[in-house]
Amino acid sequence: MHPTDVDPGVTLAGRYRVAELLAETPGDGGVAQTWRAIDEVLSRSVVVHVLAADDPRVDHLLEASRRAATAADVRFIRVLDALRDDGVAYVVREWVAGRSLGALLADGPLPPQQAGLLVREVSEAIARAHDQGLSHERLDPDAVVVTDTGSIKIVGLATQAALSGARTDEETGTDPQREDAVGLGRLLYAALTARWPAGPRSGLNAAPRAADGTLLSPRQCRAGVPRPLDEITERILDEQPRHGDPLTTPQQIAAALTEVVGMTPIEGVLPPASASGDEHDHGHHAGGPPNYADAPTQVGVPPVGATRGDLNGRAPAHTQHIGAAGDLGDQTQRVAAADMSHTAMHPRGNYAPPHPPAQAPHHYPEHEREQRPRWWRIAAALVALLVLAGAGLLGYQLMSAAFDSPGPTRTPSAGGSPSPSKTNVAAAGSPIRITGAKDFDPPPGGNGEEHPEDVDKAYDGNQSTLWTTMSYHNNPQLGGLKPGVGVWFDLGKPADVGRVELSLRSGGTDVQLRAAPESASSAPSAIDDWQQIAKQDGAGGEVTLRPDKPVRTRFLLVWLTKLPPDGSDYRGGIAEIVVRR
């Protein structure tokens, strides 16, 4: 019997009644079909992979299935049977209701904490399989299932590689530890960005790459990815990572992720598959062979910026750690382990805690209600005192301003006597206070984030701290990816800017000073809406940017278009800025 002769209603081995075709996987010797079937002995659904008995994959598949059946970790979908019968070979495994990670990521990337916890869980399971001498070697978004209870199941341990027609490790000389480590790195990249770094797969588009073909990091692809998770991804996928030693085994990856996201059980953190409310095909998403039909490759597309909405329902009370280490120090920030989707990104890149629940109105007992007028009188008196204090403070500030401001500027008249000017102005060259700032990384090419957590270091009065750009490969013009990056500064209100003094990270920086229109009440979002008022190429160290004449504006942008070398890469930075009249 050829697998194409298998039709709904056929019973295999006198036990498994074929019900529904889920997928077909072509190979050199024919087509492997995946069916949902009914185990009529135990009255339950199962998944059956069917191949012609003479298919060259059969021997490898049956051997892999028998080995996979020994896996002790419950996170692997179990192999129940594997044999030849009546001209066909088939493998039977358990049926699991859920959605594949690929289907889940079709809605957008996971929140970073969820992504880290999910891949930590998969890494731990794969590491235990390696302890038993087993490997997967075909990890992709269809190999991970989020069940209807919110747990994870891993599909195709050993068997998926056999179904794909891959040669054995002995034949190829590959290292199964390294193969699975790379697969885990790709899963982490996909969970953080909803892109697949090895081309289109499982319904996900290919991850964007630089002009030279270099894979962009998750932080370059999507705003809001924490630096520690970005660095772990690089340490897995790059054989010579810039941050730390390479992670080459599932054990190492599990340990690194545990340091960042903790050891929260995945149940209750990921949304159960049924929580989405979507109709889904349990058989396909629960581990039918992945659909390898190529989606359109999008190289250099705008980066993914969307984040998942409320996925968690009620968050557990316990917390875990996620690192927020920067280039200049290691700090650890506590975040709610299962509440990342409820948090908002703080302008500096930290996770702001969710708003506390509104409290129910307080009901006073009768004896307390009688005492309330006294408290109201005390409260009214306190309010009156605060108003008086505020009025006094305002008066003091007005008098101080009057005494501190310079007197009328006088210039000699034709007869030699001074004549007063019409207005009092602040002395030229006096500093203008900066009230706020934000990194500026607009499209095209930008992803909206360029180390936002370090922006305040550019104007904190400390030359030893600095804001830096991300590192760019191969090209000082930001890797050829974008026209520039920078930081805009808010002066609080329009002011006449005469010059800007910068302390730059190192020489070889092309820097521009740009100003927003005087009427702008917020910083422009497009670079073309900022007027260039000064520039200097090849700048480094202490730099003064001076417009031809004072420019009145509230918002200033320091825009870097060429970066100095940083080892084998390129990276710029601002240690300090002073704005003067």
XYZ file of C-alpha atoms in Angstrom, residues 258-529:
272
model
C 18.034 31.298 33.746
C 20.413 34.054 34.896
C 18.363 36.605 32.945
C 14.715 35.533 33.262
C 14.783 33.220 36.288
C 13.154 29.820 36.630
C 9.457 30.624 36.614
C 7.472 27.588 35.351
C 6.093 28.329 31.929
C 2.545 27.374 32.916
C 0.674 30.541 33.816
C 3.183 32.733 31.975
C 2.374 31.867 28.371
C -1.248 32.291 27.359
C -3.069 28.968 26.908
C -3.829 28.294 23.261
C -7.564 28.417 23.891
C -7.272 31.889 25.440
C -6.805 33.490 22.061
C -10.322 32.705 21.009
C -9.081 31.749 17.548
C -10.114 28.615 15.766
C -7.065 26.473 15.233
C -6.255 23.150 13.720
C -4.994 21.096 16.646
C -3.389 18.475 14.472
C -1.293 20.838 12.391
C -0.266 23.058 15.248
C 0.332 20.140 17.557
C 3.100 18.765 15.491
C 2.235 17.800 11.966
C 5.336 18.255 9.806
C 5.959 21.954 9.331
C 4.821 23.666 6.201
C 8.027 24.546 4.384
C 6.342 26.563 1.636
C 8.427 29.711 1.376
C 6.794 32.982 2.290
C 8.062 36.074 0.450
C 11.499 36.995 1.715
C 11.635 40.564 2.991
C 15.201 41.738 3.385
C 15.616 45.240 4.707
C 11.934 45.647 5.522
C 10.880 48.047 8.299
C 11.646 46.363 11.622
C 8.986 44.746 13.697
C 7.778 47.175 16.339
C 4.496 45.687 17.435
C 4.283 43.984 20.767
C 1.714 41.527 21.911
C -1.238 42.788 23.838
C -2.684 41.331 27.015
C -1.752 37.649 26.813
C -1.428 36.619 30.358
C -4.719 37.158 32.089
C -4.042 37.455 35.800
C -0.340 37.535 36.630
C 1.122 35.435 39.447
C 2.299 37.257 42.509
C 5.883 36.039 42.436
C 8.641 37.880 40.605
C 11.824 36.996 38.797
C 14.838 38.894 37.516
C 15.602 40.163 34.065
C 18.942 41.817 33.491
C 19.147 45.390 32.333
C 22.923 45.546 32.120
C 24.375 48.251 29.952
C 27.814 48.640 28.440
C 29.024 50.588 31.475
C 27.740 48.495 34.334
C 25.607 45.571 35.370
C 22.346 46.291 37.066
C 19.473 43.944 37.722
C 15.904 45.111 37.580
C 13.007 43.246 39.112
C 10.052 42.769 36.810
C 6.878 40.782 37.166
C 7.665 37.394 35.679
C 4.306 36.882 34.033
C 3.168 40.453 33.594
C 5.474 41.695 30.873
C 2.615 42.174 28.425
C 0.930 44.570 30.860
C 3.984 46.782 31.267
C 4.768 49.917 29.345
C 8.203 50.803 28.063
C 9.636 53.665 30.071
C 11.333 56.298 27.874
C 14.669 55.062 29.193
C 13.975 51.495 28.162
C 13.076 50.053 31.568
C 9.892 48.239 32.263
C 7.393 50.396 34.115
C 5.227 48.442 36.563
C 1.538 48.051 35.758
C -0.946 50.447 37.285
C -2.253 49.215 40.632
C -5.867 48.100 40.689
C -8.376 50.730 41.652
C -9.515 50.360 45.230
C -13.129 50.015 46.134
C -14.747 52.994 47.910
C -14.294 52.928 51.647
C -17.495 52.676 53.661
C -17.356 54.344 57.059
C -19.159 52.917 60.082
C -21.711 55.229 61.689
C -19.425 56.253 64.572
C -16.661 57.200 62.131
C -19.073 59.112 59.908
C -19.877 61.435 62.811
C -16.196 62.363 63.157
C -15.640 63.245 59.511
C -16.451 67.020 59.745
C -13.506 67.510 62.133
C -11.173 65.836 59.670
C -12.543 67.909 56.828
C -11.834 71.100 58.776
C -8.248 69.949 59.421
C -7.829 69.070 55.744
C -9.185 72.473 54.706
C -6.734 74.209 57.047
C -3.840 72.188 55.597
C -4.884 73.126 52.071
C -5.013 76.790 53.016
C -1.516 76.602 54.524
C -0.208 74.923 51.369
C -1.757 77.666 49.203
C -0.133 80.375 51.328
C 3.208 78.585 51.226
C 2.949 78.272 47.449
C 2.137 81.940 47.078
C 5.123 82.870 49.238
C 7.429 80.637 47.196
C 6.168 82.151 43.952
C 6.775 85.640 45.268
C 10.277 84.722 46.335
C 11.048 83.285 42.898
C 9.736 86.405 41.145
C 11.845 88.689 43.351
C 14.914 86.492 42.823
C 14.395 86.621 39.073
C 14.111 90.406 39.215
C 17.339 90.783 41.186
C 19.263 88.127 39.239
C 18.350 89.258 35.722
C 20.799 91.733 34.172
C 19.839 95.362 33.910
C 19.054 97.156 30.657
C 21.746 96.800 28.033
C 23.069 100.186 27.031
C 24.925 101.120 23.864
C 26.647 104.427 23.143
C 24.483 106.944 21.240
C 25.709 109.370 18.644
C 26.195 112.026 21.305
C 28.143 109.699 23.558
C 25.348 109.108 26.091
C 24.034 105.611 26.586
C 20.543 104.673 25.415
C 18.582 101.797 26.978
C 17.583 98.769 24.930
C 13.919 97.889 24.624
C 14.157 94.457 26.350
C 16.126 92.709 29.051
C 17.826 89.563 27.729
C 19.926 86.838 29.353
C 23.645 87.261 28.935
C 25.029 85.742 25.759
C 26.789 82.428 26.406
C 24.827 81.563 29.545
C 23.796 77.899 29.696
C 20.252 76.775 28.898
C 18.847 74.063 31.124
C 17.908 70.754 29.422
C 14.650 69.357 30.799
C 14.536 66.047 28.922
C 15.950 63.980 26.083
C 15.235 60.917 23.982
C 17.123 58.716 21.529
C 16.217 59.321 17.878
C 16.303 56.393 15.424
C 13.617 57.037 12.801
C 12.798 55.152 9.613
C 13.987 54.379 7.047
C 16.280 51.832 8.608
C 15.731 52.801 12.223
C 13.722 50.763 14.683
C 12.837 53.596 17.063
C 15.370 52.673 19.741
C 19.067 53.398 20.216
C 20.050 52.651 23.839
C 17.232 54.716 25.407
C 18.263 53.614 28.892
C 21.504 55.627 28.606
C 20.184 58.903 27.163
C 20.273 60.769 30.497
C 24.026 60.103 30.676
C 24.522 62.574 27.800
C 23.523 65.514 30.014
C 24.086 64.361 33.607
C 27.116 66.609 34.160
C 29.430 63.602 34.423
C 32.058 63.226 31.692
C 32.734 59.611 32.720
C 29.250 58.449 31.677
C 27.937 58.514 28.139
C 25.171 57.557 25.764
C 26.346 55.376 22.882
C 24.902 54.186 19.633
C 24.612 50.500 18.921
C 27.567 48.807 17.235
C 27.455 48.643 13.440
C 29.369 46.295 11.176
C 31.607 46.912 8.166
C 30.649 50.522 7.413
C 31.101 53.687 9.535
C 27.949 55.103 7.943
C 25.918 53.003 10.407
C 26.539 49.777 8.512
C 24.808 51.224 5.443
C 21.486 50.614 7.195
C 20.279 54.138 7.936
C 21.217 57.808 7.379
C 21.981 58.535 11.036
C 21.045 58.210 14.714
C 21.100 60.653 17.575
C 19.497 62.201 20.620
C 17.087 65.120 20.814
C 17.094 67.453 23.801
C 14.142 69.406 25.224
C 14.906 72.918 26.549
C 11.482 73.177 28.183
C 10.464 76.247 26.165
C 11.737 78.077 23.083
C 15.117 79.743 23.664
C 17.741 81.508 21.556
C 20.536 78.972 20.993
C 23.922 80.483 20.203
C 26.132 77.411 20.440
C 26.241 73.805 21.630
C 29.295 72.248 23.289
C 29.680 68.482 22.926
C 32.007 65.887 24.394
C 32.073 63.028 21.909
C 33.172 59.455 22.540
C 36.098 59.506 20.095
C 37.403 61.087 16.911
C 36.068 60.337 13.453
C 32.447 61.293 14.110
C 30.399 63.242 11.565
C 27.911 65.222 13.643
C 25.117 67.637 12.792
C 23.169 70.021 15.021
C 19.525 70.296 14.019
C 16.663 72.371 15.402
C 12.901 71.909 15.459
C 10.671 74.782 14.306
C 10.093 77.417 17.000
C 6.364 76.620 16.972
C 6.884 72.884 17.596
C 5.283 71.703 20.832
C 6.838 68.238 20.513
C 9.957 66.819 18.915
C 9.480 66.011 15.194
C 9.358 62.324 14.321
C 10.972 62.606 10.852
C 14.525 63.751 10.186
C 13.396 66.043 7.356
C 11.394 68.090 9.875
